[in-house]
Coordinates of C-alpha atoms in Angstrom, one line a residue:
Chain H
M287 CA -62.2 -17.6 49.1
I288 CA -59.7 -20.1 48.1
E289 CA -58.8 -19.9 44.5
V290 CA -56.8 -22.6 43.0
K291 CA -55.4 -21.6 39.6
N292 CA -53.9 -24.1 37.2
L293 CA -51.9 -26.0 39.8
T294 CA -49.5 -28.4 38.2
K295 CA -46.8 -30.5 39.8
Y296 CA -44.1 -32.7 38.4
F297 CA -42.2 -35.3 40.4
G298 CA -39.2 -35.8 38.1
V299 CA -40.8 -36.3 34.7
K300 CA -44.1 -37.6 36.1
K301 CA -47.0 -35.2 36.1
V302 CA -48.7 -35.8 39.4
V303 CA -51.1 -32.9 39.4
D304 CA -52.3 -31.7 36.0
D305 CA -53.6 -28.2 35.7
I306 CA -56.2 -28.2 38.5
S307 CA -58.4 -25.1 39.1
F308 CA -61.3 -24.5 41.3
K309 CA -62.7 -22.1 43.9
V310 CA -64.1 -22.6 47.3
N311 CA -66.2 -19.9 49.0
K312 CA -66.9 -19.4 52.6
G313 CA -69.8 -21.6 53.8
E314 CA -68.8 -24.4 51.5
I315 CA -67.3 -27.8 52.5
L316 CA -65.5 -29.1 49.5
G317 CA -64.9 -32.9 49.4
F318 CA -61.7 -33.9 47.6
L319 CA -62.0 -37.4 46.3
G320 CA -59.8 -39.7 44.3
P321 CA -58.1 -43.0 44.4
N322 CA -54.9 -43.3 46.3
G323 CA -52.1 -41.6 44.4
A324 CA -54.4 -39.5 42.4
G325 CA -52.8 -36.3 43.6
K326 CA -55.1 -35.2 46.4
S327 CA -52.4 -34.8 49.0
T328 CA -50.0 -33.2 46.6
T329 CA -52.6 -30.6 45.6
M330 CA -53.3 -29.8 49.3
R331 CA -49.6 -29.5 50.0
M332 CA -49.3 -27.0 47.2
I333 CA -52.3 -25.0 48.5
T334 CA -50.8 -24.9 52.0
G335 CA -47.4 -23.9 50.7
F336 CA -45.5 -27.0 51.7
F337 CA -44.7 -27.9 48.1
A338 CA -43.9 -25.3 45.5
P339 CA -46.0 -25.9 42.4
S340 CA -44.3 -26.6 39.1
A341 CA -46.9 -24.2 37.6
G342 CA -50.0 -22.3 38.7
T343 CA -50.7 -21.0 42.2
A344 CA -53.3 -20.8 44.9
V345 CA -54.8 -17.5 46.3
I346 CA -56.0 -17.8 49.9
G347 CA -58.3 -14.9 50.9
G348 CA -56.5 -12.6 48.5
S349 CA -53.0 -13.7 49.5
D350 CA -51.0 -15.6 46.9
I351 CA -49.3 -18.6 48.5
L352 CA -46.2 -18.0 46.4
E353 CA -45.8 -14.3 46.5
D354 CA -47.3 -13.5 49.9
S355 CA -46.7 -16.9 51.5
I356 CA -46.6 -15.9 55.2
S357 CA -49.9 -14.0 55.2
A358 CA -51.6 -16.7 53.1
R359 CA -50.4 -19.3 55.6
K360 CA -51.7 -17.3 58.5
K361 CA -55.2 -17.7 57.2
I362 CA -55.0 -21.4 56.8
G363 CA -55.5 -24.2 59.3
Y364 CA -53.9 -27.4 58.0
L365 CA -54.3 -31.0 59.0
P366 CA -51.7 -33.1 57.1
E367 CA -52.2 -36.7 56.2
N368 CA -51.4 -39.1 59.1
A369 CA -51.7 -36.2 61.6
P370 CA -48.1 -35.7 62.5
V371 CA -47.4 -34.4 66.0
Y372 CA -44.2 -34.3 68.0
P373 CA -44.3 -37.5 70.1
D374 CA -42.3 -36.3 73.1
M375 CA -44.6 -33.3 73.8
T376 CA -47.6 -33.2 76.0
V377 CA -50.9 -32.3 74.3
W378 CA -51.0 -29.0 76.3
G379 CA -47.3 -28.2 75.5
Y380 CA -47.8 -28.9 71.8
L381 CA -50.9 -26.8 71.4
D382 CA -49.3 -24.0 73.4
F383 CA -46.4 -24.1 70.9
C384 CA -48.8 -24.0 68.0
A385 CA -50.7 -21.0 69.6
Q386 CA -47.4 -19.2 70.1
I387 CA -46.4 -19.8 66.5
R388 CA -49.8 -18.4 65.5
G389 CA -49.0 -15.2 67.4
F390 CA -51.0 -15.6 70.6
S391 CA -49.4 -14.6 73.8
G392 CA -50.0 -14.3 77.5
T393 CA -53.4 -15.2 79.0
N394 CA -55.0 -15.0 75.6
R395 CA -52.8 -17.9 74.5
K396 CA -53.7 -19.9 77.6
K397 CA -57.4 -19.3 76.9
R398 CA -57.0 -20.3 73.3
V399 CA -55.3 -23.6 74.2
E400 CA -57.9 -24.4 76.9
E401 CA -60.8 -23.7 74.6
T402 CA -59.4 -25.7 71.8
I403 CA -58.7 -28.7 74.1
E404 CA -62.3 -28.4 75.3
K405 CA -63.6 -28.2 71.8
C406 CA -61.7 -31.3 70.6
F407 CA -62.5 -33.4 73.6
L408 CA -58.9 -33.6 74.7
S409 CA -59.3 -32.6 78.4
E410 CA -58.7 -36.1 79.8
V411 CA -55.3 -36.4 78.0
K412 CA -54.0 -32.8 78.1
F413 CA -51.0 -33.5 80.2
Q414 CA -50.2 -36.8 78.5
T415 CA -47.3 -37.0 76.0
V416 CA -48.5 -37.6 72.5
N417 CA -46.7 -40.9 72.1
T418 CA -48.9 -42.5 74.8
L419 CA -52.1 -41.6 72.9
S420 CA -54.2 -43.7 70.6
K421 CA -54.5 -43.0 66.9
G422 CA -57.8 -41.3 67.4
F423 CA -56.5 -38.9 70.1
K424 CA -53.4 -38.1 68.0
Q425 CA -55.7 -37.3 65.1
R426 CA -57.7 -35.0 67.3
V427 CA -54.6 -33.3 68.7
C428 CA -53.5 -32.5 65.2
F429 CA -57.0 -31.4 64.3
A430 CA -56.9 -29.1 67.3
Q431 CA -53.7 -27.6 66.1
S432 CA -55.4 -26.7 62.8
I433 CA -58.3 -24.8 64.4
I434 CA -56.4 -23.2 67.3
H435 CA -56.2 -19.8 65.5
D436 CA -59.8 -20.0 64.2
P437 CA -58.6 -19.8 60.6
E438 CA -60.9 -18.7 57.8
Y439 CA -59.7 -21.5 55.6
L440 CA -59.4 -25.1 56.7
I441 CA -57.6 -27.7 54.7
L442 CA -58.0 -31.2 56.1
D443 CA -56.2 -34.2 54.6
E444 CA -58.3 -37.3 55.6
P445 CA -59.5 -35.8 58.9
T446 CA -61.3 -39.0 60.0
D447 CA -58.7 -41.5 59.0
G448 CA -58.1 -44.0 61.8
L449 CA -61.1 -42.9 64.0
D450 CA -63.8 -45.2 65.2
P451 CA -67.4 -44.5 64.1
N452 CA -68.2 -42.4 67.1
Q453 CA -65.2 -40.2 66.7
K454 CA -65.8 -39.9 63.0
H455 CA -69.2 -38.7 63.8
E456 CA -67.9 -36.1 66.3
V457 CA -65.3 -34.8 63.9
R458 CA -67.8 -34.5 61.1
L459 CA -70.2 -32.6 63.4
M460 CA -67.3 -30.3 64.4
I461 CA -66.5 -29.6 60.8
Q462 CA -70.1 -28.9 59.9
R463 CA -70.5 -26.6 62.9
M464 CA -67.5 -24.6 61.7
S465 CA -68.5 -24.5 58.1
M466 CA -70.7 -21.4 58.3
E467 CA -68.0 -18.9 58.4
K468 CA -65.1 -20.9 56.9
A469 CA -64.2 -22.3 53.6
I470 CA -63.2 -25.9 54.1
I471 CA -61.5 -28.4 51.8
L472 CA -61.3 -32.0 53.0
S473 CA -60.0 -35.0 51.3
T474 CA -61.3 -38.4 51.9
H475 CA -61.8 -41.7 50.3
I476 CA -64.8 -42.5 52.4
L477 CA -67.8 -41.8 50.2
E478 CA -70.4 -41.7 52.9
E479 CA -68.3 -39.1 54.6
M480 CA -68.3 -36.9 51.6
D481 CA -72.0 -37.4 51.3
A482 CA -72.6 -36.6 54.9
V483 CA -70.6 -33.4 55.2
C484 CA -69.7 -31.9 51.9
T485 CA -71.7 -29.4 50.0
R486 CA -69.6 -29.9 46.9
A487 CA -67.4 -32.7 45.6
I488 CA -64.3 -32.7 43.4
I489 CA -63.0 -35.9 42.0
I490 CA -59.4 -36.2 40.9
A491 CA -58.1 -39.1 38.8
N492 CA -54.5 -39.3 37.5
G493 CA -53.8 -35.8 38.6
Q494 CA -56.7 -34.3 36.6
L495 CA -59.9 -32.8 37.9
V496 CA -62.7 -34.9 36.4
I497 CA -65.8 -33.8 38.4
D498 CA -66.8 -30.7 40.2
D499 CA -70.4 -31.1 41.4
T500 CA -72.7 -31.5 44.3
P501 CA -73.0 -35.0 45.9
S502 CA -76.6 -35.3 44.9
N503 CA -75.8 -34.5 41.3
L504 CA -73.0 -37.0 41.5
R505 CA -75.5 -39.7 42.6
K506 CA -77.6 -39.0 39.5
K507 CA -74.7 -40.2 37.4
S508 CA -75.1 -43.6 38.9
A509 CA -76.6 -46.3 36.7
V510 CA -79.0 -47.3 39.5
H511 CA -80.2 -43.8 40.2
G512 CA -84.0 -43.8 40.1
A513 CA -84.3 -47.6 39.8
V514 CA -86.8 -49.4 42.0
T515 CA -85.8 -52.5 43.9
L516 CA -88.4 -55.0 44.9
S517 CA -88.6 -58.3 46.8
L518 CA -91.4 -60.6 45.8
H519 CA -92.8 -63.7 47.4
N520 CA -94.0 -66.8 45.7
H521 CA -93.8 -65.9 42.1
D522 CA -92.1 -67.0 39.0
P523 CA -89.2 -64.6 38.1
E524 CA -89.4 -65.2 34.4
G525 CA -93.1 -64.3 34.3
F526 CA -92.5 -61.3 36.4
V527 CA -89.8 -60.0 34.0
S528 CA -91.8 -60.4 30.9
C529 CA -94.8 -58.8 32.5
I530 CA -92.9 -55.8 33.7
Q531 CA -90.9 -55.4 30.5
E532 CA -94.2 -54.7 28.7
Q533 CA -94.7 -51.4 30.5
D534 CA -93.6 -48.4 28.4
W535 CA -91.8 -46.6 31.2
V536 CA -89.5 -49.5 31.9
S537 CA -86.1 -49.7 30.3
S538 CA -85.0 -53.0 31.7
V539 CA -85.5 -55.4 34.6
K540 CA -82.9 -57.4 36.3
I541 CA -83.2 -60.3 38.8
L542 CA -80.7 -59.6 41.6
E543 CA -81.1 -62.8 43.6
K544 CA -83.3 -65.9 43.7
N545 CA -84.2 -68.1 46.6
G546 CA -86.7 -70.7 45.6
N547 CA -89.8 -68.8 44.7
D548 CA -88.7 -65.6 46.4
F549 CA -86.7 -63.2 44.4
K550 CA -85.3 -59.7 44.3
A551 CA -85.6 -57.6 41.2
R552 CA -84.5 -54.2 40.1
I553 CA -86.5 -52.1 37.6
F554 CA -84.7 -49.5 35.6
P555 CA -87.0 -46.8 34.3
E556 CA -86.7 -45.2 30.9
N557 CA -86.1 -41.8 32.4
N558 CA -84.3 -42.0 35.7
D559 CA -85.2 -38.5 36.8
E560 CA -88.9 -39.3 36.9
P561 CA -90.2 -41.0 40.1
V562 CA -91.7 -44.3 39.1
A563 CA -92.5 -45.9 42.5
D564 CA -96.2 -45.3 42.2
K565 CA -96.2 -46.8 38.7
V566 CA -94.4 -49.9 40.0
I567 CA -96.9 -50.2 42.8
S568 CA -99.9 -50.0 40.6
A569 CA -98.4 -52.5 38.2
M570 CA -97.7 -54.9 41.0
F571 CA -101.3 -54.4 42.2
A572 CA -102.8 -54.9 38.8
N573 CA -100.9 -58.2 38.4
N574 CA -101.5 -59.5 41.9
Y575 CA -97.8 -59.7 42.9
E576 CA -97.1 -60.0 46.5
V577 CA -94.5 -57.4 47.3
K578 CA -92.4 -57.9 50.5
S579 CA -90.4 -54.7 50.2
I580 CA -89.9 -51.8 47.8
S581 CA -87.3 -49.1 47.6
V582 CA -86.2 -46.4 45.2
E583 CA -82.4 -46.2 44.6
Q584 CA -80.8 -42.9 45.2
G585 CA -77.7 -43.9 43.2
R586 CA -74.5 -45.3 44.5
L587 CA -71.6 -43.0 45.0
D588 CA -69.1 -45.8 45.1
E589 CA -70.3 -46.9 41.7
V590 CA -70.1 -43.4 40.3
F591 CA -66.6 -43.1 41.8
R592 CA -65.4 -46.3 40.2
T593 CA -66.8 -45.4 36.8
I594 CA -65.3 -42.0 36.8
T595 CA -61.9 -42.9 38.2
G596 CA -61.8 -45.9 35.9
T597 CA -60.2 -48.4 38.3
G598 CA -62.9 -51.0 38.1
H599 CA -66.3 -51.7 36.6
P600 CA -69.5 -50.4 37.9
L601 CA -71.2 -52.8 40.4
S602 CA -74.5 -53.0 38.6
A603 CA -74.7 -51.8 35.0
K604 CA -77.9 -51.7 33.1
Chain D
M232 CA -44.0 -5.4 63.9
K233 CA -42.1 -7.6 61.6
T234 CA -39.1 -8.0 63.9
K235 CA -41.4 -8.7 66.8
E236 CA -43.0 -11.5 64.9
T237 CA -39.7 -12.9 63.9
A238 CA -38.5 -12.8 67.5
N239 CA -41.7 -14.5 68.6
N240 CA -41.4 -17.2 66.0
I241 CA -37.7 -17.9 66.8
M242 CA -38.5 -18.0 70.5
A243 CA -41.4 -20.5 69.9
I244 CA -39.2 -22.8 67.9
F245 CA -36.3 -22.3 70.3
K246 CA -38.4 -23.1 73.4
R247 CA -39.9 -26.2 71.8
E248 CA -36.5 -27.6 70.6
L249 CA -34.7 -26.9 73.9
S250 CA -37.5 -28.5 76.0
G251 CA -37.5 -31.3 73.4
Y252 CA -34.0 -32.2 74.6
F253 CA -35.0 -32.2 78.2
D254 CA -38.3 -34.0 77.6
S255 CA -36.4 -37.0 76.3
P256 CA -33.4 -38.9 77.8
V257 CA -31.2 -37.3 75.2
A258 CA -30.2 -34.3 77.3
Y259 CA -29.3 -36.3 80.4
V260 CA -27.4 -39.0 78.5
F261 CA -25.5 -36.3 76.5
I262 CA -24.5 -34.3 79.6
V263 CA -23.4 -37.3 81.6
I264 CA -21.4 -38.8 78.7
F265 CA -19.9 -35.4 77.9
L266 CA -18.7 -34.9 81.5
L267 CA -17.5 -38.5 81.9
L268 CA -15.5 -38.5 78.7
L269 CA -14.0 -35.1 79.5
G270 CA -13.0 -36.3 83.0
F271 CA -11.6 -39.5 81.6
F272 CA -9.4 -37.8 79.0
T273 CA -8.3 -35.0 81.2
F274 CA -7.4 -37.1 84.3
Y275 CA -6.3 -40.5 82.9
I276 CA -5.0 -39.7 79.5
S277 CA -3.5 -36.3 80.0
R278 CA -2.7 -36.9 83.6
F279 CA -4.0 -33.5 84.8
F280 CA -2.8 -33.9 88.4
E281 CA 0.7 -35.2 87.5
M282 CA 1.2 -32.1 85.3
G283 CA 1.4 -30.0 88.3
Q284 CA 0.2 -27.0 86.4
A285 CA -2.7 -24.7 87.5
D286 CA -4.2 -24.3 84.1
L287 CA -6.8 -26.1 82.1
R288 CA -5.0 -26.6 78.8
T289 CA -5.0 -30.4 79.2
F290 CA -8.8 -30.1 79.8
F291 CA -9.6 -27.8 76.8
E292 CA -7.5 -29.6 74.3
W293 CA -9.9 -32.5 74.4
H294 CA -13.0 -30.5 73.7
P295 CA -12.9 -30.5 69.9
W296 CA -12.4 -34.3 69.9
I297 CA -15.3 -34.9 72.1
F298 CA -17.5 -32.4 70.3
L299 CA -16.6 -34.2 67.1
F300 CA -18.7 -37.1 68.1
L301 CA -21.2 -35.6 70.5
V302 CA -22.3 -32.5 68.7
P303 CA -23.4 -34.3 65.5
A304 CA -25.4 -36.6 67.9
V305 CA -27.2 -33.5 69.3
A306 CA -27.7 -32.0 65.8
M307 CA -28.7 -35.1 63.9
K308 CA -32.4 -35.1 64.9
L309 CA -33.0 -31.4 64.2
W310 CA -34.3 -31.9 60.7
A311 CA -34.1 -35.6 60.1
E312 CA -36.6 -36.4 62.8
E313 CA -39.1 -33.8 61.5
R314 CA -38.8 -35.3 58.1
R315 CA -39.2 -38.8 59.3
M316 CA -42.3 -38.1 61.5
G317 CA -43.9 -35.8 58.9
T318 CA -44.0 -32.9 61.3
M319 CA -41.9 -31.0 58.8
E320 CA -45.0 -30.6 56.8
L321 CA -46.6 -28.7 59.7
I322 CA -43.6 -26.6 60.6
L323 CA -43.2 -25.5 57.0
T324 CA -46.8 -24.6 56.6
F325 CA -46.9 -22.6 59.8
P326 CA -46.6 -18.8 59.2
V327 CA -42.9 -18.9 59.9
T328 CA -40.0 -18.5 57.5
V329 CA -37.4 -21.2 57.0
T330 CA -34.8 -18.8 58.4
E331 CA -36.7 -18.4 61.6
V332 CA -37.0 -22.2 62.0
I333 CA -33.3 -22.8 61.3
V334 CA -32.2 -20.0 63.7
G335 CA -34.5 -21.2 66.4
K336 CA -33.4 -24.8 66.1
F337 CA -29.7 -23.9 65.9
L338 CA -29.8 -21.6 68.9
A339 CA -31.7 -24.2 71.0
A340 CA -29.1 -26.9 70.3
W341 CA -26.2 -24.4 70.8
I342 CA -27.6 -23.3 74.2
F343 CA -28.1 -26.9 75.1
I344 CA -24.4 -27.6 74.5
G345 CA -23.6 -24.4 76.4
I346 CA -25.5 -25.9 79.3
A347 CA -23.4 -29.1 79.1
L348 CA -20.3 -26.9 78.9
F349 CA -21.4 -25.0 82.0
F350 CA -21.5 -28.2 84.0
T351 CA -17.7 -28.5 83.6
F352 CA -17.4 -25.6 86.2
P353 CA -16.0 -28.0 88.9
M354 CA -12.8 -28.1 86.8
V355 CA -12.4 -24.4 87.2
I356 CA -13.1 -24.6 90.9
T357 CA -10.5 -27.4 91.2
V358 CA -7.7 -25.5 89.5
S359 CA -8.6 -22.4 91.5
Y360 CA -8.4 -24.4 94.7
L361 CA -5.1 -26.0 93.7
G362 CA -3.3 -23.0 92.5
E363 CA -3.8 -19.6 91.0
P364 CA -4.7 -20.0 87.4
D365 CA -5.0 -17.1 85.0
I366 CA -8.8 -16.6 84.7
G367 CA -8.6 -14.7 81.4
P368 CA -7.3 -17.6 79.2
I369 CA -9.8 -20.0 80.9
L370 CA -12.7 -17.7 80.0
C371 CA -11.3 -17.3 76.5
A372 CA -11.0 -21.1 76.2
Y373 CA -14.6 -21.5 77.2
I374 CA -15.6 -19.0 74.5
G375 CA -13.5 -20.8 71.9
S376 CA -14.9 -24.1 73.0
F377 CA -18.4 -22.8 72.7
L378 CA -17.8 -21.3 69.3
S379 CA -16.2 -24.5 67.9
A380 CA -19.2 -26.4 69.2
G381 CA -21.4 -23.9 67.4
A382 CA -19.4 -24.5 64.2
F383 CA -19.7 -28.3 64.5
L384 CA -23.4 -27.8 65.2
S385 CA -24.0 -25.8 62.1
V386 CA -22.4 -28.6 60.1
G387 CA -24.7 -31.1 61.9
I388 CA -27.9 -29.2 61.4
M389 CA -27.0 -28.9 57.7
T390 CA -26.4 -32.6 57.2
S391 CA -29.6 -33.3 59.2
S392 CA -31.6 -31.5 56.6
L393 CA -30.2 -33.8 53.9
T394 CA -31.8 -37.0 55.0
R395 CA -34.6 -38.6 57.0
S396 CA -32.0 -40.9 58.6
Q397 CA -30.4 -39.7 61.7
V398 CA -27.6 -42.2 61.3
I399 CA -26.6 -40.9 57.9
S400 CA -26.8 -37.4 59.2
F401 CA -24.5 -38.3 62.1
I402 CA -21.9 -40.0 60.0
V403 CA -21.7 -37.4 57.2
S404 CA -21.5 -34.7 59.9
V405 CA -18.7 -36.4 61.7
V406 CA -16.7 -36.8 58.5
I407 CA -17.1 -33.1 57.6
C408 CA -16.2 -32.0 61.1
L409 CA -13.2 -34.3 61.1
F410 CA -12.0 -32.6 58.0
F411 CA -12.3 -29.3 59.7
I412 CA -10.3 -30.5 62.6
L413 CA -7.6 -32.2 60.6
A414 CA -7.2 -29.4 58.2
G415 CA -5.4 -27.3 60.8
Y416 CA -3.7 -30.1 62.7
P417 CA 0.1 -29.9 62.5
P418 CA 0.7 -33.6 61.3
V419 CA -1.5 -32.9 58.3
T420 CA 0.0 -29.5 57.5
N421 CA 3.5 -31.1 57.8
V422 CA 2.6 -33.8 55.3
L423 CA 1.2 -31.2 52.9
S424 CA 4.1 -28.7 53.3
G425 CA 6.4 -31.0 51.4
W426 CA 4.7 -30.6 48.0
A427 CA 1.6 -28.5 48.2
P428 CA 1.8 -24.8 47.0
I429 CA 2.0 -22.5 49.9
W430 CA -1.3 -20.8 49.2
L431 CA -3.1 -24.1 49.3
L432 CA -1.4 -25.0 52.5
N433 CA -2.4 -21.7 54.0
L434 CA -6.0 -22.0 52.8
I435 CA -6.4 -25.5 54.2
S436 CA -4.8 -24.7 57.5
E437 CA -6.9 -21.5 57.8
M438 CA -10.0 -23.7 57.2
G439 CA -9.0 -25.8 60.2
F440 CA -10.8 -25.4 63.5
L441 CA -7.7 -26.0 65.6
S442 CA -5.5 -23.2 64.6
H443 CA -8.2 -20.7 65.4
L444 CA -9.1 -22.5 68.6
I445 CA -5.5 -22.7 69.8
S446 CA -5.0 -18.9 69.4
I447 CA -8.3 -18.3 71.3
E448 CA -7.2 -20.7 74.1
R449 CA -4.0 -18.8 74.5
G450 CA -6.2 -16.0 75.7
V451 CA -6.2 -13.9 72.5
L452 CA -9.6 -13.1 71.3
D453 CA -8.7 -12.1 67.8
L454 CA -11.5 -10.7 65.7
R455 CA -10.4 -12.8 62.8
D456 CA -10.9 -16.0 64.8
L457 CA -14.3 -14.9 65.9
L458 CA -15.1 -14.0 62.3
Y459 CA -13.9 -17.4 61.2
Y460 CA -16.3 -19.3 63.5
F461 CA -19.3 -17.0 62.7
S462 CA -18.7 -17.3 59.0
V463 CA -18.6 -21.1 59.2
I464 CA -21.8 -21.0 61.1
A465 CA -23.5 -18.6 58.8
F466 CA -22.4 -20.5 55.7
M467 CA -23.7 -23.8 57.0
L468 CA -27.0 -22.3 58.1
V469 CA -27.5 -20.7 54.7
V470 CA -26.7 -24.0 53.0
N471 CA -29.2 -25.6 55.3
G472 CA -31.9 -23.0 54.2
I473 CA -31.2 -23.7 50.6
I474 CA -31.5 -27.4 51.1
I475 CA -34.9 -27.0 52.8
Q476 CA -36.2 -24.7 50.2
N477 CA -35.0 -27.0 47.5
R478 CA -36.8 -29.9 49.1
R479 CA -39.9 -27.9 49.1
A480 CA -39.7 -27.3 45.4
L481 CA -38.5 -30.9 44.9

């Protein structure tokens, strides 16, 4: 288990990380979200022992990162932001170096390196020097470095940054496959990514932890969660609005776009945890509306994110 | 167990740094320039052949001056580059201590300079062919030269940890090394001797590389001279460690 206890960091007089505490158990993938400059990387750097915290500490599998730093660091695999790798080394040479640092020797080390190269799809470039590699390969080389010793705890700072959609997918699969026996913290600012891989999400804004919840609960905070979006053909929008507004389960109706007699509308229910699709359908049926498409909104993470971190206004408010 | 781990970690860092020199053109450029400069100074400026003496004094007296510029060039990347490329974040989050990293880096650079020094062996062959030199002082001079390179190097690795710019590291390091050279150089001590109190004069000239180097090159391996070099190295490496630890706490 990773236990982060009251981590605080000042840069000069500026408080960059403000009293952050949370726990991550094995089997969990914790998504670390926040706008740029919110303190995500700084927090990760303190957990991995690169920065000394101004206050608080992190305990990794029972080892305090301040008091028992070396044994705590042994348990961690870390992928820093921008995936730094020595440019003059070959992929093989670099991973061999990392394996040696991690205490592997002899044939065991060779085997480790080969296996990791295999796992991270680096076989075709293994004797190339790192500075000849594309961003995606570099990212994977650094990722390989973080898992070479099969650590119990993985800390990944923007692991899919700079990868193309296929590579992103591969890396996410890899992370998910490993998640059973590891505790993983990954930071990202791609919301779909958090949604796709994380079992829990933490949002940091201005150095403070503002949300610690599951992605699906996060969605429920969205203004559009539970709303029904419809496209209708050949009807008068105003008539539609007044007709729907009469229903007692409807809170409000909004016309999203109009194109002649075709229009798109969103119906917000009174209680957004209650499924209202069937009610919408029967209401449409009763009033002879011709429905082209209908969908129930799950909630938009980007909107929740913006509302919470307060850097903009929600896309579609009620 | 602990010492084995330490040895392994130092070895890993050492190997990476040393092969790092040879993986890039730095090593070859350094060795070639080092040998060319030494040859030029020894033969054209000091007129080695015209001296008609079968010893290498004219050869060794140039070493500190050439090291003054070349050793900081070897050392400047040791930390500055890690900092600039962000690999410092990885190396300092690996399960290794700062001391292990510093010692590994320092030894790699020192051995590298040792390799360059080794390639001056044709000089020894030349004097042995031309006459019958005293091998003892030559060996001592090599040891002295290697030690002074180590002392310069420890200054260079320390300044390298101060900045992400290799250029700044280089310049600061040359200035500090120049002070160490000049401190023991007779023209400077003569200037000082007119007015400075004798203890200050002694202190400054004891700080100098040259007085220690000259006595080693005479063929006298005095423990005090060895101690001097090793304490300069140890001091600089400790300062280096403090700088890195402080950066971490920021």
